XYZ file of C-alpha atoms in Angstrom:
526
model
C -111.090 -12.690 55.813
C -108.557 -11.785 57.751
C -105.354 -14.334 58.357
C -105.428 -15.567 62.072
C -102.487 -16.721 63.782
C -102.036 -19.149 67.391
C -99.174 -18.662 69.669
C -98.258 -21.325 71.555
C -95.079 -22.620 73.715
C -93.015 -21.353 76.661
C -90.318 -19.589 78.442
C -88.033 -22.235 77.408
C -84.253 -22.049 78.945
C -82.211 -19.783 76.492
C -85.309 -17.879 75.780
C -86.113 -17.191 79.385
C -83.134 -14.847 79.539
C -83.729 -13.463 76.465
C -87.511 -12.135 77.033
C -89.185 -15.511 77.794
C -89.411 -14.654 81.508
C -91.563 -11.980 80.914
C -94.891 -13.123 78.947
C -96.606 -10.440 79.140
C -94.215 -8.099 77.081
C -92.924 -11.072 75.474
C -96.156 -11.603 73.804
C -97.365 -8.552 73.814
C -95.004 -7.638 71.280
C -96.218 -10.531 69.539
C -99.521 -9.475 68.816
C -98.334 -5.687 68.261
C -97.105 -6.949 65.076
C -99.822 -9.261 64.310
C -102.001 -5.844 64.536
C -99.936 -3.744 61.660
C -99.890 -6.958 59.750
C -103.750 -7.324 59.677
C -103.139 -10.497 61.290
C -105.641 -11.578 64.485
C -104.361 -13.303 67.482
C -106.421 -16.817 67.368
C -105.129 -18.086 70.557
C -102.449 -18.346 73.186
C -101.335 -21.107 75.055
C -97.697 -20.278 77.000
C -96.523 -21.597 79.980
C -94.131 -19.320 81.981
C -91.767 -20.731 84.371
C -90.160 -18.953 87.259
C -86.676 -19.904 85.946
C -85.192 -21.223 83.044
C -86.627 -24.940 82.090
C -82.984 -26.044 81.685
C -83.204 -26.015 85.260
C -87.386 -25.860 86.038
C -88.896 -29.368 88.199
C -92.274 -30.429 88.340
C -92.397 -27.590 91.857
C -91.010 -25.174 90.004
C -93.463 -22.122 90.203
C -95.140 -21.481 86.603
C -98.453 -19.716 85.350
C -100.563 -20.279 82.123
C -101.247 -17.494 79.775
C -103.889 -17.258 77.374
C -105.919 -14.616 74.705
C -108.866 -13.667 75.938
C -111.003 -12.819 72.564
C -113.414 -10.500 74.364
C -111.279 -8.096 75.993
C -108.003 -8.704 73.071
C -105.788 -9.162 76.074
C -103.540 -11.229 77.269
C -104.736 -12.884 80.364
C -103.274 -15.579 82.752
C -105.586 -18.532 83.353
C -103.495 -21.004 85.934
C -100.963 -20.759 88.443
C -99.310 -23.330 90.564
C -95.989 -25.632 89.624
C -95.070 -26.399 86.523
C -96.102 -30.203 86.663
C -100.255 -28.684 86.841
C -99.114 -26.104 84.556
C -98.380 -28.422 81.934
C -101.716 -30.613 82.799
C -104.012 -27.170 82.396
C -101.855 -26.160 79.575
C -102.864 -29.819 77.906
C -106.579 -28.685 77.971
C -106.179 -25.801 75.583
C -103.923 -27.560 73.308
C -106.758 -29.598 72.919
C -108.734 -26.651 72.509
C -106.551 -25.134 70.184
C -106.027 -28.280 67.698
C -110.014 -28.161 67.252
C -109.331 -24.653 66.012
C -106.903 -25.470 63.761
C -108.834 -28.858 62.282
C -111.959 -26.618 61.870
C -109.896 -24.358 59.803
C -110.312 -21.165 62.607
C -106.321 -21.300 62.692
C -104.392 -19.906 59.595
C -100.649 -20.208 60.839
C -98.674 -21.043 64.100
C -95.874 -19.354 65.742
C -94.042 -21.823 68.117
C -91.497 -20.401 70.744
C -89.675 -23.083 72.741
C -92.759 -25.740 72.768
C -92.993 -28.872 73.809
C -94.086 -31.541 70.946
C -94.401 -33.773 72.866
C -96.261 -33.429 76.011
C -98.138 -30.125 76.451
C -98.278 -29.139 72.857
C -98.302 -32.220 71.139
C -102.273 -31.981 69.300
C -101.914 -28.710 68.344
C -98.776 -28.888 66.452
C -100.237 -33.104 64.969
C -103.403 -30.723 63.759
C -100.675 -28.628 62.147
C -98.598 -31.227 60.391
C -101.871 -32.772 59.414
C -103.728 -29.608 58.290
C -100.477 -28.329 56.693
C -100.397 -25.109 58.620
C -97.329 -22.779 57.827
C -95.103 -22.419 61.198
C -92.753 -19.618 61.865
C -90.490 -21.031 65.512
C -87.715 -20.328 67.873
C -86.236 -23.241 70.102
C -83.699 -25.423 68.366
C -84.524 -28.725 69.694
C -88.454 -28.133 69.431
C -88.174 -26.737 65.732
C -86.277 -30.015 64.656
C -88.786 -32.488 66.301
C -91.264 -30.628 64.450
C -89.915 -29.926 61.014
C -89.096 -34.187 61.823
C -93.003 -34.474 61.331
C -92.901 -33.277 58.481
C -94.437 -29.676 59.401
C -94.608 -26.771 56.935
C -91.649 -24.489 58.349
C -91.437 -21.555 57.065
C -89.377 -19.328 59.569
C -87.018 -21.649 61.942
C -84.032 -20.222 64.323
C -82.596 -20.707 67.827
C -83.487 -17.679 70.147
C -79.141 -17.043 70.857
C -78.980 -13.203 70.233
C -82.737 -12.457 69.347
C -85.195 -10.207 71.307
C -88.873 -9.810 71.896
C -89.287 -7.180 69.481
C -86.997 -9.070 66.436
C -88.468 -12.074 66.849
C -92.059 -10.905 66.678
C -90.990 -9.140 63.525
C -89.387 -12.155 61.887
C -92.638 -14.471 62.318
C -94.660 -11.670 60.843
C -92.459 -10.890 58.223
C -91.987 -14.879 57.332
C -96.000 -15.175 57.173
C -96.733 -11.725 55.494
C -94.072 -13.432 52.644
C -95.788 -16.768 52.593
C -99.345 -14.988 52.284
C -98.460 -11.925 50.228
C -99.898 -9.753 52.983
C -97.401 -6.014 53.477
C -96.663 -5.868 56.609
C -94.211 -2.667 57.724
C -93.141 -3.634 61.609
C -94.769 -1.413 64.312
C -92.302 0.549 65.980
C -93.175 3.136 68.781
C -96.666 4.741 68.388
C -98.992 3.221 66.506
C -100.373 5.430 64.995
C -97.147 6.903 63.556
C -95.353 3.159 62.717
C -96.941 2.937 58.898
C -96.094 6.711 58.190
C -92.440 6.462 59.596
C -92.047 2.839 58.543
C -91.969 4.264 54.620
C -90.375 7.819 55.843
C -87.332 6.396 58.395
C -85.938 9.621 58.451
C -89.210 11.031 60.330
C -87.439 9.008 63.448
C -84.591 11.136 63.179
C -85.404 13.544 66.078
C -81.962 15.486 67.409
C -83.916 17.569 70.056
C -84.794 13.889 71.570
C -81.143 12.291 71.515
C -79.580 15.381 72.819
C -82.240 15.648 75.637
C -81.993 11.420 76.495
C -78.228 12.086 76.284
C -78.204 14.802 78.842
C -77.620 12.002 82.050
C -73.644 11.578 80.044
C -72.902 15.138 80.090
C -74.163 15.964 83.824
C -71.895 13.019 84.917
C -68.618 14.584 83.004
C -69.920 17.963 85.150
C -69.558 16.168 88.047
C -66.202 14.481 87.653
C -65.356 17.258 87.001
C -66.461 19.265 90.036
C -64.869 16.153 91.883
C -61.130 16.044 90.128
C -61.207 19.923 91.842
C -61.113 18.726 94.928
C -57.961 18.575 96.936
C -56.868 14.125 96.767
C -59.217 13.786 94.101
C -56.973 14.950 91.222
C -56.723 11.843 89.883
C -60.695 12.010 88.774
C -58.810 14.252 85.775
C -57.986 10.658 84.425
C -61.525 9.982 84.285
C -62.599 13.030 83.042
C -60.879 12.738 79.967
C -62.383 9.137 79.461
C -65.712 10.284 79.790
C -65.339 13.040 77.089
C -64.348 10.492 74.732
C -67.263 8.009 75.497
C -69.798 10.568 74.965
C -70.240 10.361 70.803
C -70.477 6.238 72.105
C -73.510 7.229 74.542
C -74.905 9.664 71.466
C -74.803 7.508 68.928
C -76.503 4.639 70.919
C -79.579 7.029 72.023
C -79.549 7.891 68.438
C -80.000 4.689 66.806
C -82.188 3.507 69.766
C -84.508 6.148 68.558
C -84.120 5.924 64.793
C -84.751 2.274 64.682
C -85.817 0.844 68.210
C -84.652 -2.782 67.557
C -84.267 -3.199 71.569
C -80.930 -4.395 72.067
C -79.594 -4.768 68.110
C -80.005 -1.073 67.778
C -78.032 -0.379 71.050
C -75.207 -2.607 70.103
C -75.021 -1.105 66.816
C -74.782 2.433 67.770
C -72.177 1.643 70.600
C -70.107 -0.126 67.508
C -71.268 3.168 65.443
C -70.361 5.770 68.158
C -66.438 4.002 68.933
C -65.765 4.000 65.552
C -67.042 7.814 65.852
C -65.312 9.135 68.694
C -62.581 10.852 66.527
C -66.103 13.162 65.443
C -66.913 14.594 68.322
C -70.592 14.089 69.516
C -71.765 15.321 66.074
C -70.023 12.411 64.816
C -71.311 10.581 67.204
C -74.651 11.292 66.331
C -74.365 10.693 62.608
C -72.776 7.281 63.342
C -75.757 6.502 65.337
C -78.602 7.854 63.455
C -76.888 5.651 60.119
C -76.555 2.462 62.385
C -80.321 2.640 63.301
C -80.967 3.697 59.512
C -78.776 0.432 58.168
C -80.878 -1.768 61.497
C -83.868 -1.382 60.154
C -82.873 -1.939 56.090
C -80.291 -5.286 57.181
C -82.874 -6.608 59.456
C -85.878 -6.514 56.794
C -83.512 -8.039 53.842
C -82.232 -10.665 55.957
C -85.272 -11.492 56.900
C -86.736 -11.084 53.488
C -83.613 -13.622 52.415
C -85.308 -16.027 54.877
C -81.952 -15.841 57.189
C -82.250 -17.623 60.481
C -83.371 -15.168 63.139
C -79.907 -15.429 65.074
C -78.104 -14.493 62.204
C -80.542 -11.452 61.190
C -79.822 -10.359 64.599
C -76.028 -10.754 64.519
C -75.940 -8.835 61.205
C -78.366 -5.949 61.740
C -76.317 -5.529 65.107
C -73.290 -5.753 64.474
C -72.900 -5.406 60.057
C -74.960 -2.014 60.324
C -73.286 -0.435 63.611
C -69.804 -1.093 61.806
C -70.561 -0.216 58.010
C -72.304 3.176 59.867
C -68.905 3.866 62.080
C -66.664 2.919 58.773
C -68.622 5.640 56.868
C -67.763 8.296 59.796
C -64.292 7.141 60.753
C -63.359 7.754 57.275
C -65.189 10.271 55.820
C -67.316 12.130 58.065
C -65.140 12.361 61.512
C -63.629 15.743 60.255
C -66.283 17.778 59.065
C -68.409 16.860 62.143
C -65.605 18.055 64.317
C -64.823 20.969 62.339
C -68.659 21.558 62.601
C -68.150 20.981 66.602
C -65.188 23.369 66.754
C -67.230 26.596 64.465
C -70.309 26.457 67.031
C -67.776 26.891 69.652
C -65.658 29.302 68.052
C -68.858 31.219 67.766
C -69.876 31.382 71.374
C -66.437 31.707 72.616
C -65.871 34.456 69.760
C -68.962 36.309 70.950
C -67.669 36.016 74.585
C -64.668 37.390 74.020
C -65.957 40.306 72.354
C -67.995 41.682 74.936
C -68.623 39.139 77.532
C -71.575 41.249 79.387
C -73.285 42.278 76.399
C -73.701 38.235 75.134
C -74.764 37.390 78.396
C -77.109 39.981 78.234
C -78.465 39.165 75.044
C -78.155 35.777 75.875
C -80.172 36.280 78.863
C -82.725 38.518 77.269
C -83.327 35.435 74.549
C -83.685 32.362 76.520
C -87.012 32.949 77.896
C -88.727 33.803 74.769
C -86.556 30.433 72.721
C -88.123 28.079 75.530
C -91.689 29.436 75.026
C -91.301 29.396 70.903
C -89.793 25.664 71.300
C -86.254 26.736 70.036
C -84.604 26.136 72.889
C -84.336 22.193 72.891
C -83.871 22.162 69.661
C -81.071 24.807 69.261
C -79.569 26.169 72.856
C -79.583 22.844 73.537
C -77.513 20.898 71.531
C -75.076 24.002 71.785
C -74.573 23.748 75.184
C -73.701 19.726 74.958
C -71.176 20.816 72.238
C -69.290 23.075 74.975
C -68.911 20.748 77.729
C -67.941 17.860 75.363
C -64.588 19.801 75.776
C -64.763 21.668 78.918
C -67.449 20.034 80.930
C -69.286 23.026 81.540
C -71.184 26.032 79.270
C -71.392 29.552 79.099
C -75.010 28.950 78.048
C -75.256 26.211 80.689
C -75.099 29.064 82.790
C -77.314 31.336 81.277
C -79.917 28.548 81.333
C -79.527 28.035 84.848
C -79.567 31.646 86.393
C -81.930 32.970 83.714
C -84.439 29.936 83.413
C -84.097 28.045 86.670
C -83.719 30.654 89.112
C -86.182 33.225 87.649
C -88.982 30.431 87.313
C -87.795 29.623 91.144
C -88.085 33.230 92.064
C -91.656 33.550 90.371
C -92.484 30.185 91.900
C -91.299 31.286 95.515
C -93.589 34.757 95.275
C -96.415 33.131 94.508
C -95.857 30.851 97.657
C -95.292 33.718 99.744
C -98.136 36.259 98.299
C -100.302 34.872 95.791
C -103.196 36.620 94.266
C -105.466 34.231 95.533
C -104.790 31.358 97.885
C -104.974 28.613 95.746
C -101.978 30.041 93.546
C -99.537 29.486 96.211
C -100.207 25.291 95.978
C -99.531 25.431 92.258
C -96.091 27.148 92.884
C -94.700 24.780 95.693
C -94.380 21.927 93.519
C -92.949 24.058 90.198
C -90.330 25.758 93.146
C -89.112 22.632 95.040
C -88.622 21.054 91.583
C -86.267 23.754 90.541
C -84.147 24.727 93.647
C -83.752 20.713 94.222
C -83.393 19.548 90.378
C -82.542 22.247 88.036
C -85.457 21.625 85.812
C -89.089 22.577 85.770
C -88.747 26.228 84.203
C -92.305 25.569 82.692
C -93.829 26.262 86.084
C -93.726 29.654 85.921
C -96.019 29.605 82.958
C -99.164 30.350 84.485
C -98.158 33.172 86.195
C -96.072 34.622 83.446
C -98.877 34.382 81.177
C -101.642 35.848 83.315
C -99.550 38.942 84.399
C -97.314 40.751 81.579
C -95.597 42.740 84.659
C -94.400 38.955 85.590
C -93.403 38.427 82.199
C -91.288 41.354 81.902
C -89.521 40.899 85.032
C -89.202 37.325 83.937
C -87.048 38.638 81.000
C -85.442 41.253 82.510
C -84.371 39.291 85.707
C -83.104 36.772 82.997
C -81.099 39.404 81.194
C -79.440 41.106 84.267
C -78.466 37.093 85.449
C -77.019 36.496 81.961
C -75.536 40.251 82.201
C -73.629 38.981 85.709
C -72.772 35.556 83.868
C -70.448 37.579 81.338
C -69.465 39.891 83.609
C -67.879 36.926 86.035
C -66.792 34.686 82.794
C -68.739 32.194 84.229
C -69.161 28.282 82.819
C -71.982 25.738 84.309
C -74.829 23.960 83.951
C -78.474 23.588 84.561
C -80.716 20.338 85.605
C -78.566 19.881 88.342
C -79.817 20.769 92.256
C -79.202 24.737 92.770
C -76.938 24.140 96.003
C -74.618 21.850 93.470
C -74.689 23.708 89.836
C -72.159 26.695 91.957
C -69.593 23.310 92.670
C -69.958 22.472 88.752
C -68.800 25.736 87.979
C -65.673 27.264 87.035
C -66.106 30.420 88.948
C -68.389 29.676 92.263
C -68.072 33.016 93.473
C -69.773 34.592 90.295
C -72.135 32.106 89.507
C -73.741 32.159 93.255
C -73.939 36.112 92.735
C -75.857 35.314 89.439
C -77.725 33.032 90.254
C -79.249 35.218 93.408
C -79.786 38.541 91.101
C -82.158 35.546 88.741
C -84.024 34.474 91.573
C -84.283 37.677 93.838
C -85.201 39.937 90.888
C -88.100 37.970 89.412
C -88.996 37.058 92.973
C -89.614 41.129 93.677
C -91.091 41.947 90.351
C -93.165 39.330 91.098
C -94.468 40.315 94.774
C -95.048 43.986 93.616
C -96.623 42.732 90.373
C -98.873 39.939 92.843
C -99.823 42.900 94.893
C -100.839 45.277 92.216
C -103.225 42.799 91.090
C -104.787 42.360 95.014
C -105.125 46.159 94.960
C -106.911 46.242 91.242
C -109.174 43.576 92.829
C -109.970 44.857 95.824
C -110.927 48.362 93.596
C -113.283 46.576 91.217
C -115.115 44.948 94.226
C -115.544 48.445 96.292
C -116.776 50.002 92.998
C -119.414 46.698 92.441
């Protein structure tokens, strides 16, 4: 049989702030972790106030939230004050301290309840019945461990979130019952095999890409400190190059470990400790702080540490051991690393600046379709505007990719093959002239026509050809009337960003019109 589990209590005052004002998620991730425990939900009784009950009244607006067995969701059965909140809220603690006499009720987590009033049977039937308890709520956990309950996980809720705290009651019962139990994190399906494999997390194509928002905003200071009484924006420029392995290595140990706010705080402690790495040290400081989260936070836990102090030392132990390891050992090699990809593209610039923005050019299309270019061009192009704010292949990506999907996009809405073409191109166009994203909407017509594909490519090479040819830096995923402000070289970067668009545009028409004519052949011959 498998272990069942009652949650009962309420949004409390610290707690409200800290998750308790939203029940829904707050329990939800609850009985998340109940599931990859093998644990059922048994019942819910939680009364959520519309403030914090250091300050709630008897009018205070509240609701009751229950578990609805037939649906397994998470339902809310009263709303009014909080004075006929707690009076409802009496009727299933009744209802729930049946459960637990009739043995339906293996175990009892407790979040900010109230012992004496609206959850006082349920919690006698647990004293009485002997019924482990795993709680948060100082004062409540005290009158209740006073009663001589059978506490088995106690803490205050200072520094804890939804997601830790749901993990520290399951973790306390799968001890006490000698159930495994390997926190869910992220897709369930996927939690067990990357709960045992924590270096599956580790996805670099998905920091770099979360990260982009940092990078765009250094593009734009810079754009800004260019113009004339803005110069001092140069200040801030060169701050925000230096908080960008912080804003890395807290995507990356969000990702790795996805401890809600503990991960966060440990890869901002990971990624200032980093900064002297670059954004490659940035990353590794992050991806170890979300690697030490998740092992700190299990031993602690495991050690039967209060939930508070888990918190404090998965946080904050793991984001500094992880930024020690880098500051002191790694910082140079990741920069050297930095400096060689750099050296690379500016090497191959220098040699013939037209021929790698050819070849550049000619490449891009086919990397985005074959999935190498988020995983590669990507991160490459990050790596050059950590230091200059804009990217050769920046460029590239927005005259070849952006602009040539806009062109093929912007035929198609002037003379489709069939009608119905021209309402799947608006969207895919708007997107890129107004965002700088969106390349993939070119797709369908680059796939059913090779002549679109070609001039896709070669459009794309010529752009990338003009990109070397006017030494231009920039950047894409930015709106096309901005990304020429971004740039170091407006001039050149306006000229290639028109050949992109006007020469897949035209290969496109003729192509579009070839295919009318081949059409309009079969059907005379039919």
């Amino acid at each position: 049989m498998r272990k069942r589990i009652a949650v009962i209590g309420s949004s409390g005052g610290n707690l409200y702030n800290l998750g308790g004002k939203d029940p829904t998620k707050l329990l939800g991730e609850i009985i998340s972790q109940m599931e990859s425990a093998g644990v059922e939900p048994a019942a819910i009784q939680y009364i959520g106030a519309q403030s914090s009950m250091d300050m709630a009244g008897e009018s205070t607006p509240a609701a009751v939230y229950a578990w609805d067995g037939d649906s397994k969701q998470i339902i809310t059965v009263h709303e009014g004050t909080l004075g006929s909140c707690n009076q409802y809220a009496a009727q299933l603690d009744a209802g729930i301290a049946e459960q637990i006499r009739s043995e339906e009720i293996d175990g009892l987590i407790v979040m900010s309840a109230d012992p004496q009033k609206a959850n006082q049977q349920a919690i006698q039937a647990a004293v009485d019945k002997q019924l482990p308890i795993a709680g948060t709520g100082g004062t409540s956990m005290a009158m209740i461990a006073a009663r001589g309950a059978k506490i088995i996980l106690t803490s205050g809720t200072t520094g804890t979130t939804n997601r830790t705290r749901a993990i520290s009651f399951l973790t306390a019962f799968g001890k006490h019952w000698g159930i495994s139990y390997r926190p869910m994190i992220g897709d369930a399906k996927k939690a067990a095999e990357m709960s045992h494999q924590p270096w599956r997390r580790i996805q670099v194509r998905g920091i770099m890409m979360s990260s982009l928002p940092g990078f765009i905003a250094l593009a734009l200071v810079l754009a800004l400190s260019k113009i004339p009484g803005l110069s001092m924006l140069g200040d801030v420029f060169d701050v925000l190059i230096k908080a960008l392995p912080v804003v890395i290595a807290a995507v990356a140990a969000k990702q790795v470990s996805d401890m809600e706010e503990v991960s966060v705080v440990a890869g901002v402690l990971a990624g200032v400790l980093s900064i002297d790495g670059g954004i490659i040290g940035g990353m590794l400081g992050g991806i170890g702080a979300g690697l030490f989260v998740n092992l700190l936070f299990r031993k602690c836990i495991e050690w039967r540490f209060p939930t508070t102090t888990v918190n404090i030392i998965a946080g904050g132990i793991s984001g500094l051991a992880a930024g020690l390891i880098v500051y002191y050992l790694l910082a140079p090699i990741a920069l050297q690393a930095g400096e060689w990809v750099k050296v690379l593209i500016e090497g191959a610039v220098a040699y013939s600046p037209v021929l790698a923005g050819l070849v550049a050019g000619l490449l891009i299309w086919p990397a985005i379709i074959g999935g190498v270019y988020h995983a590669a061009i990507l991160p490459i192009v990050l790596l050059e505007m950590e230091k200059t704010g804009n990217s050769f292949l920046g460029a590239v990506d927005m005259v070849g990719l952006v602009m040539v999907s806009a062109g093929i996009t912007l035929a198609n809405i002037v003379a489709p093959r069939e009608k119905s073409e021209a309402a799947l191109a608006t969207p895919g166009f708007l997107i890129n002239m107004g965002f700088g994203t969106f390349v993939e909407a070119a797709y369908p017509f680059m796939f059913s026509n090779k002549i679109v594909f070609a001039g896709a490519i070669i459009s794309s090479g010529v752009a990338g050809m003009l990109v070397g040819f006017f030494d231009v830096r920039g950047t894409a995923y930015v709106p096309s009337i901005m990304a020429p402000l971004l740039s170091n070289n407006m001039a050149g970067f306006i000229l290639a960003m028109a050949s992109g668009l006007i020469g897949s545009f035209l290969i496109t028409l003729a192509a579009n019109k070839l295919g009318k004519k081949r059409v309009k052949h079969v059907e005379e011959q039919m």
